[in-house]
């Protein structure tokens, strides 16, 4: 049931991906892979997933023509895939629901997860409440401070939240701790990774669970506009909303543009594909932001959800083959795009998504009015409003 563009038998997308994990985890990954293959071939799995997508998540999400934004930008039509309207406010829930069903098939009742902005932690806590599973969420201490509302939500949903003080206290450090827990508890525990990264089969599994974004958007646009888009854009942290959006358009004559976090612009702070080197991080070979000695660098972005020094291996492959382009947008550019969407369309986007919007405006401005630019609006900005208000009050 897995479509085209599969990794090879070692889980590699070209030169990227694979499995770089301790022996004890190998067996668990084999077991997971078998369960994934079985689930994806089982109509009962798809029927349950579809019912949850409809009644619990709220799918299909709308496709929205941003008419006033398009007019203001003065070029192509800008269309938004509204993943911000999902239950819990972002695309992360698509993955969490699917992985909860897989965990149940594996007979595992304890879930560990990492989270950056807290969106994946909230999604994991949500599905664990829904399925009666124990949730343990690792979150960097710095992120627990800048994403307070999501910390409160996770507690309310009954998850155990473990603040991580190692490193800079951000997503990379939380992921290290979640993997450490999983290695020690692999018999009883499923590791619910939050992005299209990590060892095989996670990048493939997460892509399959997020591909609904592009599948829906492609069909909706054909139905509404009668044609495919000229360009498709999505922000890239670990790469799950982007790969979920891009997958349906892989074989079409459509530009695929991934937008990374350029931080304050002084360096490409979290732009892994733009400024990284090929290395191994979190069990997989891909681009990594590291120094000359291979030490992983601390990243910085205004958006916690893009603040990750790695990137999913399939994006590395898409970059290497030239099928997709990866470009940075700065904190400032994302903020400008954030406010423009608020004021012109009445939609408060996540800061992560605002990076994709910033580039979408530039691309749209360079195209004629008949052209179509499709953007994945990966999440809503409720979690970000306090941080933005604080930042702008001091200027
Ligand atoms: C987590 C998150 C991202 C980044 O994660 P990807 O795996 O790259 O999609 C982007 N947008 C929002 C709203 C998020 O919550």
Tab-separated table of C-alpha atoms and ligand atoms in Angstrom:
chain	number	residue	atom	x	y	z
A	1	UNK	CA	0.000	0.000	0.000
A	2	UNK	CA	3.050	2.263	0.182
A	3	UNK	CA	3.165	4.202	-3.057
A	4	UNK	CA	6.028	5.364	-5.223
A	5	UNK	CA	9.363	6.809	-4.061
A	6	UNK	CA	10.175	4.146	-1.502
A	7	UNK	CA	13.521	3.953	0.268
A	8	UNK	CA	15.757	0.943	-0.468
A	9	UNK	CA	15.785	-2.191	1.706
A	10	UNK	CA	18.142	-0.481	4.179
A	11	UNK	CA	15.785	2.473	4.531
A	12	UNK	CA	17.941	4.816	2.469
A	13	UNK	CA	16.685	7.636	0.259
A	14	UNK	CA	19.689	7.806	-2.072
A	15	UNK	CA	22.703	8.336	0.176
A	16	UNK	CA	20.593	9.396	3.167
A	17	UNK	CA	18.615	7.745	5.945
A	18	UNK	CA	19.326	4.201	7.107
A	19	UNK	CA	19.721	3.115	10.702
A	20	UNK	CA	22.526	4.114	13.032
A	21	UNK	CA	21.346	2.773	16.383
A	22	UNK	CA	22.478	0.337	19.128
A	23	UNK	CA	21.820	-3.377	18.589
A	24	UNK	CA	18.964	-3.479	21.145
A	25	UNK	CA	17.027	-0.918	19.131
A	26	UNK	CA	17.568	-2.758	15.808
A	27	UNK	CA	15.127	-5.497	16.840
A	28	UNK	CA	12.527	-2.923	17.890
A	29	UNK	CA	12.872	-1.106	14.562
A	30	UNK	CA	12.428	-4.419	12.704
A	31	UNK	CA	9.320	-5.113	14.764
A	32	UNK	CA	8.020	-1.597	14.060
A	33	UNK	CA	8.696	-1.947	10.351
A	34	UNK	CA	6.771	-5.235	10.214
A	35	UNK	CA	3.830	-3.651	12.053
A	36	UNK	CA	3.884	-0.652	9.703
A	37	UNK	CA	3.913	-2.860	6.597
A	38	UNK	CA	1.035	-4.922	7.978
A	39	UNK	CA	-0.980	-1.865	8.990
A	40	UNK	CA	-0.547	-0.100	5.659
A	41	UNK	CA	-1.755	-3.253	3.880
A	42	UNK	CA	-4.755	-3.677	6.205
A	43	UNK	CA	-8.046	-2.040	5.133
A	44	UNK	CA	-9.194	-2.065	8.783
A	45	UNK	CA	-6.238	0.179	9.720
A	46	UNK	CA	-7.140	2.669	6.998
A	47	UNK	CA	-10.847	2.582	7.896
A	48	UNK	CA	-10.107	3.379	11.561
A	49	UNK	CA	-7.598	6.072	10.610
A	50	UNK	CA	-10.043	7.666	8.186
A	51	UNK	CA	-12.814	7.691	10.806
A	52	UNK	CA	-10.500	9.340	13.354
A	53	UNK	CA	-9.311	11.822	10.715
A	54	UNK	CA	-12.915	12.845	10.073
A	55	UNK	CA	-14.415	12.807	13.583
A	56	UNK	CA	-11.439	13.516	15.859
A	57	UNK	CA	-8.968	15.569	13.799
A	58	UNK	CA	-11.479	17.380	11.563
A	59	UNK	CA	-10.296	16.321	8.100
A	60	UNK	CA	-10.368	17.088	5.312
A	61	UNK	CA	-8.948	20.492	6.207
A	62	UNK	CA	-10.073	23.338	3.925
A	63	UNK	CA	-8.126	24.706	0.990
A	64	UNK	CA	-8.381	28.492	1.201
A	65	UNK	CA	-7.789	31.086	-1.511
A	66	UNK	CA	-6.107	34.036	0.231
A	67	UNK	CA	-7.557	36.649	-2.079
A	68	UNK	CA	-6.658	39.820	-0.167
A	69	UNK	CA	-3.128	38.617	0.520
A	70	UNK	CA	-2.681	37.703	-3.155
A	71	UNK	CA	-3.911	41.147	-4.192
A	72	UNK	CA	-1.558	42.906	-1.766
A	73	UNK	CA	1.426	40.890	-2.957
A	74	UNK	CA	0.498	41.587	-6.563
A	75	UNK	CA	1.340	38.418	-8.432
A	76	UNK	CA	0.206	34.811	-8.397
A	77	UNK	CA	-2.802	33.515	-6.460
A	78	UNK	CA	-1.819	32.299	-2.996
A	79	UNK	CA	-3.758	29.277	-1.726
A	80	UNK	CA	-3.412	27.929	1.821
A	81	UNK	CA	-3.832	24.327	2.975
A	82	UNK	CA	-5.379	24.893	6.386
A	83	UNK	CA	-3.574	22.436	8.680
A	84	UNK	CA	-4.016	25.103	11.378
A	85	UNK	CA	-7.647	24.007	11.600
A	86	UNK	CA	-6.779	20.482	12.733
A	87	UNK	CA	-7.626	19.415	16.288
A	88	UNK	CA	-4.761	20.658	18.538
A	89	UNK	CA	-3.832	23.302	15.975
A	90	UNK	CA	-1.229	21.800	13.649
A	91	UNK	CA	-0.420	18.941	11.280
A	92	UNK	CA	1.313	16.975	14.076
A	93	UNK	CA	-1.933	15.231	15.065
A	94	UNK	CA	-2.050	13.370	11.694
A	95	UNK	CA	1.150	11.568	12.645
A	96	UNK	CA	0.255	11.075	16.316
A	97	UNK	CA	-3.067	9.382	15.556
A	98	UNK	CA	-1.439	6.996	13.069
A	99	UNK	CA	1.395	6.099	15.430
A	100	UNK	CA	-1.041	5.494	18.312
A	101	UNK	CA	-2.818	2.930	16.129
A	102	UNK	CA	0.552	1.318	15.333
A	103	UNK	CA	1.550	1.274	19.044
A	104	UNK	CA	-1.702	-0.502	19.831
A	105	UNK	CA	-0.970	-3.107	17.160
A	106	UNK	CA	2.448	-3.610	18.795
A	107	UNK	CA	0.795	-4.091	22.206
A	108	UNK	CA	2.800	-1.182	23.629
A	109	UNK	CA	0.973	0.921	26.206
A	110	UNK	CA	3.703	3.426	27.065
A	111	UNK	CA	4.639	6.235	24.657
A	112	UNK	CA	7.734	8.421	24.778
A	113	UNK	CA	7.948	11.540	22.634
A	114	UNK	CA	10.143	14.607	22.240
A	115	UNK	CA	8.787	18.062	21.623
A	116	UNK	CA	10.147	21.477	20.641
A	117	UNK	CA	7.373	24.051	20.369
A	118	UNK	CA	5.182	21.625	22.286
A	119	UNK	CA	2.878	20.920	19.339
A	120	UNK	CA	4.020	17.316	19.005
A	121	UNK	CA	3.954	16.893	22.793
A	122	UNK	CA	0.360	18.105	22.827
A	123	UNK	CA	-0.557	15.856	19.891
A	124	UNK	CA	1.082	12.852	21.597
A	125	UNK	CA	-0.610	13.635	24.940
A	126	UNK	CA	-3.934	14.041	23.111
A	127	UNK	CA	-3.843	10.669	21.364
A	128	UNK	CA	-2.560	8.948	24.514
A	129	UNK	CA	-5.579	10.287	26.415
A	130	UNK	CA	-7.844	9.163	23.568
A	131	UNK	CA	-6.363	5.636	23.457
A	132	UNK	CA	-5.660	5.181	27.197
A	133	UNK	CA	-1.863	5.072	26.773
A	134	UNK	CA	0.779	6.468	29.164
A	135	UNK	CA	2.559	9.497	27.703
A	136	UNK	CA	6.039	10.644	28.730
A	137	UNK	CA	7.086	13.805	26.882
A	138	UNK	CA	10.652	15.161	26.902
A	139	UNK	CA	10.931	18.908	26.378
A	140	UNK	CA	13.966	21.202	26.632
A	141	UNK	CA	13.868	23.494	29.647
A	142	UNK	CA	14.280	26.583	27.454
A	143	UNK	CA	11.318	25.463	25.328
A	144	UNK	CA	9.111	24.865	28.409
A	145	UNK	CA	9.663	28.576	29.163
A	146	UNK	CA	8.923	29.937	25.697
A	147	UNK	CA	5.958	27.612	25.051
A	148	UNK	CA	4.138	27.803	28.390
A	149	UNK	CA	0.556	27.288	27.066
A	150	UNK	CA	1.499	23.952	25.520
A	151	UNK	CA	3.130	22.850	28.796
A	152	UNK	CA	-0.168	23.506	30.566
A	153	UNK	CA	-2.130	21.639	27.890
A	154	UNK	CA	0.107	18.554	28.183
A	155	UNK	CA	-0.443	18.476	31.955
A	156	UNK	CA	-4.208	18.788	31.508
A	157	UNK	CA	-4.175	15.890	29.053
A	158	UNK	CA	-2.461	13.696	31.649
A	159	UNK	CA	1.034	13.444	30.143
A	160	UNK	CA	4.165	13.260	32.253
A	161	UNK	CA	6.405	16.122	31.136
A	162	UNK	CA	10.166	15.774	31.644
A	163	UNK	CA	12.114	19.064	31.296
A	164	UNK	CA	15.556	18.493	29.737
A	165	UNK	CA	18.431	20.643	31.021
A	166	UNK	CA	21.191	19.157	28.850
A	167	UNK	CA	22.704	21.262	26.056
A	168	UNK	CA	20.739	24.388	25.204
A	169	UNK	CA	17.520	22.824	26.481
A	170	UNK	CA	15.860	22.693	23.077
A	171	UNK	CA	14.510	20.076	20.665
A	172	UNK	CA	17.778	18.240	19.895
A	173	UNK	CA	18.388	17.674	23.618
A	174	UNK	CA	14.799	16.530	24.212
A	175	UNK	CA	15.157	14.063	21.340
A	176	UNK	CA	18.383	12.647	22.814
A	177	UNK	CA	16.595	12.016	26.114
A	178	UNK	CA	13.512	10.459	24.492
A	179	UNK	CA	15.758	8.075	22.539
A	180	UNK	CA	17.732	7.245	25.722
A	181	UNK	CA	14.476	6.380	27.528
A	182	UNK	CA	13.317	4.271	24.591
A	183	UNK	CA	16.570	2.277	24.435
A	184	UNK	CA	16.074	1.369	28.111
A	185	UNK	CA	12.352	0.556	27.833
A	186	UNK	CA	11.957	-0.745	24.301
A	187	UNK	CA	10.046	-3.913	25.359
A	188	UNK	CA	7.056	-1.931	26.655
A	189	UNK	CA	7.429	1.431	24.976
A	190	UNK	CA	6.781	2.916	21.551
A	191	UNK	CA	8.840	5.932	20.526
A	192	UNK	CA	6.413	8.341	18.879
A	193	UNK	CA	8.767	10.542	16.870
A	194	UNK	CA	7.308	13.895	15.868
A	195	UNK	CA	8.885	14.470	12.469
A	196	UNK	CA	10.045	12.680	9.314
A	197	UNK	CA	13.488	12.080	10.845
A	198	UNK	CA	15.212	9.375	12.909
A	199	UNK	CA	16.167	5.819	11.895
A	200	UNK	CA	14.272	3.770	9.288
A	201	UNK	CA	11.286	3.190	9.201
A	202	UNK	CA	10.353	6.482	10.918
A	203	UNK	CA	10.959	8.867	7.982
A	204	UNK	CA	8.866	6.619	5.731
A	205	UNK	CA	6.155	6.040	8.353
A	206	UNK	CA	5.764	9.739	9.126
A	207	UNK	CA	5.670	10.603	5.426
A	208	UNK	CA	2.908	8.074	4.829
A	209	UNK	CA	0.921	9.451	7.792
A	210	UNK	CA	1.359	13.087	6.664
A	211	UNK	CA	0.867	12.475	2.920
A	212	UNK	CA	-2.836	13.151	3.485
A	213	UNK	CA	-1.962	16.880	3.436
A	214	UNK	CA	-0.737	16.890	-0.165
A	215	UNK	CA	-3.214	14.258	-1.346
A	216	UNK	CA	-6.134	16.384	-0.166
A	217	UNK	CA	-4.656	19.687	-1.335
A	218	UNK	CA	-3.881	18.359	-4.822
A	219	UNK	CA	-7.425	17.012	-5.290
A	220	UNK	CA	-9.003	20.162	-3.795
A	221	UNK	CA	-7.023	22.475	-6.066
A	222	UNK	CA	-7.807	20.427	-9.176
A	223	UNK	CA	-11.451	20.571	-8.182
A	224	UNK	CA	-11.530	24.310	-7.387
A	225	UNK	CA	-9.024	25.838	-9.814
A	226	UNK	CA	-9.008	23.112	-12.455
A	227	UNK	CA	-5.217	22.933	-12.486
A	228	UNK	CA	-2.091	22.066	-10.536
A	229	UNK	CA	-0.108	24.773	-8.707
A	230	UNK	CA	3.075	26.304	-10.142
A	231	UNK	CA	4.864	26.098	-6.809
A	232	UNK	CA	4.248	24.308	-3.503
A	233	UNK	CA	5.823	25.645	-0.311
A	234	UNK	CA	6.169	24.399	3.249
A	235	UNK	CA	8.377	25.212	6.212
A	236	UNK	CA	11.014	22.659	7.194
A	237	UNK	CA	11.974	21.799	10.750
A	238	UNK	CA	12.462	18.038	10.771
A	239	UNK	CA	10.462	18.065	7.555
A	240	UNK	CA	7.151	16.307	8.229
A	241	UNK	CA	4.622	18.877	7.013
A	242	UNK	CA	6.830	19.579	3.991
A	243	UNK	CA	7.230	15.933	2.958
A	244	UNK	CA	3.508	15.374	3.616
A	245	UNK	CA	2.727	18.284	1.294
A	246	UNK	CA	5.375	17.532	-1.357
A	247	UNK	CA	4.761	13.804	-1.755
A	248	UNK	CA	1.602	14.094	-3.871
A	249	UNK	CA	3.391	16.501	-6.278
A	250	UNK	CA	6.635	14.538	-6.670
A	251	UNK	CA	5.844	13.386	-10.193
A	252	UNK	CA	4.185	16.619	-11.329
A	253	UNK	CA	5.810	19.542	-13.105
A	254	UNK	CA	5.565	21.684	-9.960
A	255	UNK	CA	8.291	23.550	-8.048
A	256	UNK	CA	8.754	22.215	-4.517
A	257	UNK	CA	10.209	24.778	-2.093
A	258	UNK	CA	11.148	24.001	1.511
A	259	UNK	CA	11.658	27.021	3.761
A	260	UNK	CA	14.130	26.765	6.621
A	261	UNK	CA	14.597	29.058	9.611
A	262	UNK	CA	17.279	31.657	8.910
A	263	UNK	CA	17.265	33.042	12.460
A	264	UNK	CA	18.479	36.647	12.755
A	265	UNK	CA	20.119	36.397	9.350
A	266	UNK	CA	23.671	36.799	10.712
A	267	UNK	CA	24.162	33.094	10.122
A	268	UNK	CA	21.789	30.490	8.720
A	269	UNK	CA	20.882	29.545	12.276
A	270	UNK	CA	18.577	26.587	11.777
A	271	UNK	CA	18.900	26.252	7.983
A	272	UNK	CA	20.213	22.694	8.000
A	273	UNK	CA	19.993	22.009	4.265
A	274	UNK	CA	21.354	25.473	3.468
A	275	UNK	CA	24.320	25.502	5.837
A	276	UNK	CA	24.781	21.947	7.155
A	277	UNK	CA	27.080	19.049	6.296
A	278	UNK	CA	26.312	15.353	5.819
A	279	UNK	CA	26.562	13.537	9.136
A	280	UNK	CA	24.644	11.232	11.452
A	281	UNK	CA	22.152	12.539	13.999
A	282	UNK	CA	19.411	10.700	15.878
A	283	UNK	CA	19.980	7.410	14.080
A	284	UNK	CA	19.947	8.637	10.493
A	285	UNK	CA	22.349	10.060	7.888
A	286	UNK	CA	21.303	13.450	6.606
A	287	UNK	CA	22.356	17.079	6.648
A	288	UNK	CA	23.267	18.277	10.140
A	289	UNK	CA	24.370	21.677	11.434
A	290	UNK	CA	27.766	20.790	12.914
A	291	UNK	CA	31.197	22.387	13.328
A	292	UNK	CA	34.473	21.190	11.767
A	293	UNK	CA	34.873	18.535	14.476
A	294	UNK	CA	31.389	17.177	13.854
A	295	UNK	CA	30.003	18.713	17.070
A	296	UNK	CA	26.304	19.443	16.571
A	297	UNK	CA	25.671	23.182	16.758
A	298	UNK	CA	23.041	24.935	18.831
A	299	UNK	CA	20.517	26.453	16.468
A	300	UNK	CA	18.459	29.549	16.923
A	301	UNK	CA	15.142	30.531	15.448
A	302	UNK	CA	12.235	32.610	16.697
A	303	UNK	CA	10.077	29.523	16.059
A	304	UNK	CA	10.798	26.638	18.443
A	305	UNK	CA	9.303	24.175	15.948
A	306	UNK	CA	12.009	24.933	13.360
A	307	UNK	CA	14.843	25.013	15.908
A	308	UNK	CA	16.380	21.641	15.015
A	309	UNK	CA	19.942	21.054	13.723
A	310	UNK	CA	18.923	17.982	11.678
A	311	UNK	CA	16.470	17.347	8.852
A	312	UNK	CA	14.655	14.277	7.536
A	313	UNK	CA	16.731	12.181	5.088
A	314	UNK	CA	14.217	12.333	2.241
A	315	UNK	CA	14.648	16.115	2.100
A	316	UNK	CA	18.420	15.635	1.863
A	317	UNK	CA	17.752	13.344	-1.096
A	318	UNK	CA	15.319	15.814	-2.717
A	319	UNK	CA	17.942	18.540	-2.357
A	320	UNK	CA	20.744	16.373	-3.731
A	321	UNK	CA	18.700	15.312	-6.761
A	322	UNK	CA	17.491	18.882	-7.346
A	323	UNK	CA	13.831	17.879	-7.178
A	324	UNK	CA	13.184	20.361	-4.358
A	325	UNK	CA	14.770	23.699	-3.424
A	326	UNK	CA	15.511	24.717	0.156
A	327	UNK	CA	15.785	28.367	1.097
A	328	UNK	CA	16.021	30.322	4.380
A	329	UNK	CA	13.770	33.066	5.712
A	330	UNK	CA	14.758	35.168	8.723
A	331	UNK	CA	12.892	35.774	11.987
A	332	UNK	CA	12.123	39.311	10.766
A	333	UNK	CA	10.715	38.180	7.425
A	334	UNK	CA	8.557	35.580	9.184
A	335	UNK	CA	7.191	38.243	11.557
A	336	UNK	CA	6.279	40.546	8.667
A	337	UNK	CA	4.449	37.680	6.933
A	338	UNK	CA	2.813	36.737	10.242
A	339	UNK	CA	1.295	40.205	10.670
A	340	UNK	CA	0.268	40.446	7.031
A	341	UNK	CA	-1.764	37.245	7.247
A	342	UNK	CA	-3.374	38.392	10.518
A	343	UNK	CA	-4.411	41.749	9.068
A	344	UNK	CA	-5.367	40.785	5.530
A	345	UNK	CA	-6.975	37.391	6.016
A	346	UNK	CA	-8.010	37.163	9.673
A	347	UNK	CA	-5.792	34.133	10.203
A	348	UNK	CA	-3.145	34.034	12.958
A	349	UNK	CA	-0.504	31.569	11.681
A	350	UNK	CA	2.131	29.649	13.627
A	351	UNK	CA	5.551	31.318	13.398
A	352	UNK	CA	6.830	28.165	11.686
A	353	UNK	CA	4.216	28.506	8.960
A	354	UNK	CA	4.985	32.239	8.672
A	355	UNK	CA	8.429	31.300	7.294
A	356	UNK	CA	6.727	29.480	4.407
A	357	UNK	CA	4.373	32.433	3.910
A	358	UNK	CA	7.277	34.876	3.723
A	359	UNK	CA	8.853	32.955	0.841
A	360	UNK	CA	5.461	32.291	-0.786
A	361	UNK	CA	4.929	36.048	-1.043
A	362	UNK	CA	8.295	36.483	-2.787
A	363	UNK	CA	7.580	33.617	-5.194
A	364	UNK	CA	4.044	34.860	-5.889
A	365	UNK	CA	5.316	38.396	-6.579
A	366	UNK	CA	7.563	37.019	-9.331
A	367	UNK	CA	4.724	35.194	-11.117
A	368	UNK	CA	1.755	36.343	-13.256
A	369	UNK	CA	-1.793	36.537	-11.778
A	370	UNK	CA	-2.846	33.311	-13.462
A	371	UNK	CA	-0.173	31.341	-11.580
A	372	UNK	CA	-0.928	29.476	-8.366
A	373	UNK	CA	1.256	29.207	-5.284
A	374	UNK	CA	0.150	26.595	-2.745
A	375	UNK	CA	1.345	26.938	0.856
A	376	UNK	CA	1.068	24.505	3.736
A	377	UNK	CA	-0.214	26.544	6.661
A	378	UNK	CA	1.149	23.970	9.104
A	379	UNK	CA	-0.357	25.387	12.298
A	380	UNK	CA	-2.079	28.213	14.104
A	381	UNK	CA	-0.330	30.911	16.082
A	382	UNK	CA	-2.106	30.786	19.461
A	383	UNK	CA	1.036	29.332	21.041
A	384	UNK	CA	3.152	32.220	19.708
A	385	UNK	CA	1.123	35.326	20.483
A	386	UNK	CA	2.657	35.995	23.936
A	387	UNK	CA	6.224	35.637	22.663
A	388	UNK	CA	5.523	37.965	19.730
A	389	UNK	CA	3.809	40.548	21.959
A	390	UNK	CA	6.782	40.498	24.374
A	391	UNK	CA	9.322	40.837	21.573
A	392	UNK	CA	7.524	43.697	19.894
A	393	UNK	CA	6.786	45.581	23.096
A	394	UNK	CA	10.517	45.983	23.830
A	395	UNK	CA	11.337	47.448	20.443
B	1	LIG	C1	6.409	21.162	14.535
B	1	LIG	C2	5.948	22.168	13.595
B	1	LIG	C3	6.635	22.441	12.406
B	1	LIG	C4	7.960	21.809	12.046
B	1	LIG	O1	7.951	20.422	11.972
B	1	LIG	P1	8.033	19.642	10.589
B	1	LIG	O2	8.265	18.236	11.009
B	1	LIG	O3	9.176	20.203	9.826
B	1	LIG	O4	6.743	19.823	9.898
B	1	LIG	C5	6.091	23.339	11.516
B	1	LIG	N1	4.945	23.988	11.791
B	1	LIG	C6	4.265	23.774	12.933
B	1	LIG	C7	2.995	24.531	13.157
B	1	LIG	C8	4.731	22.861	13.874
B	1	LIG	O5	4.046	22.663	14.993
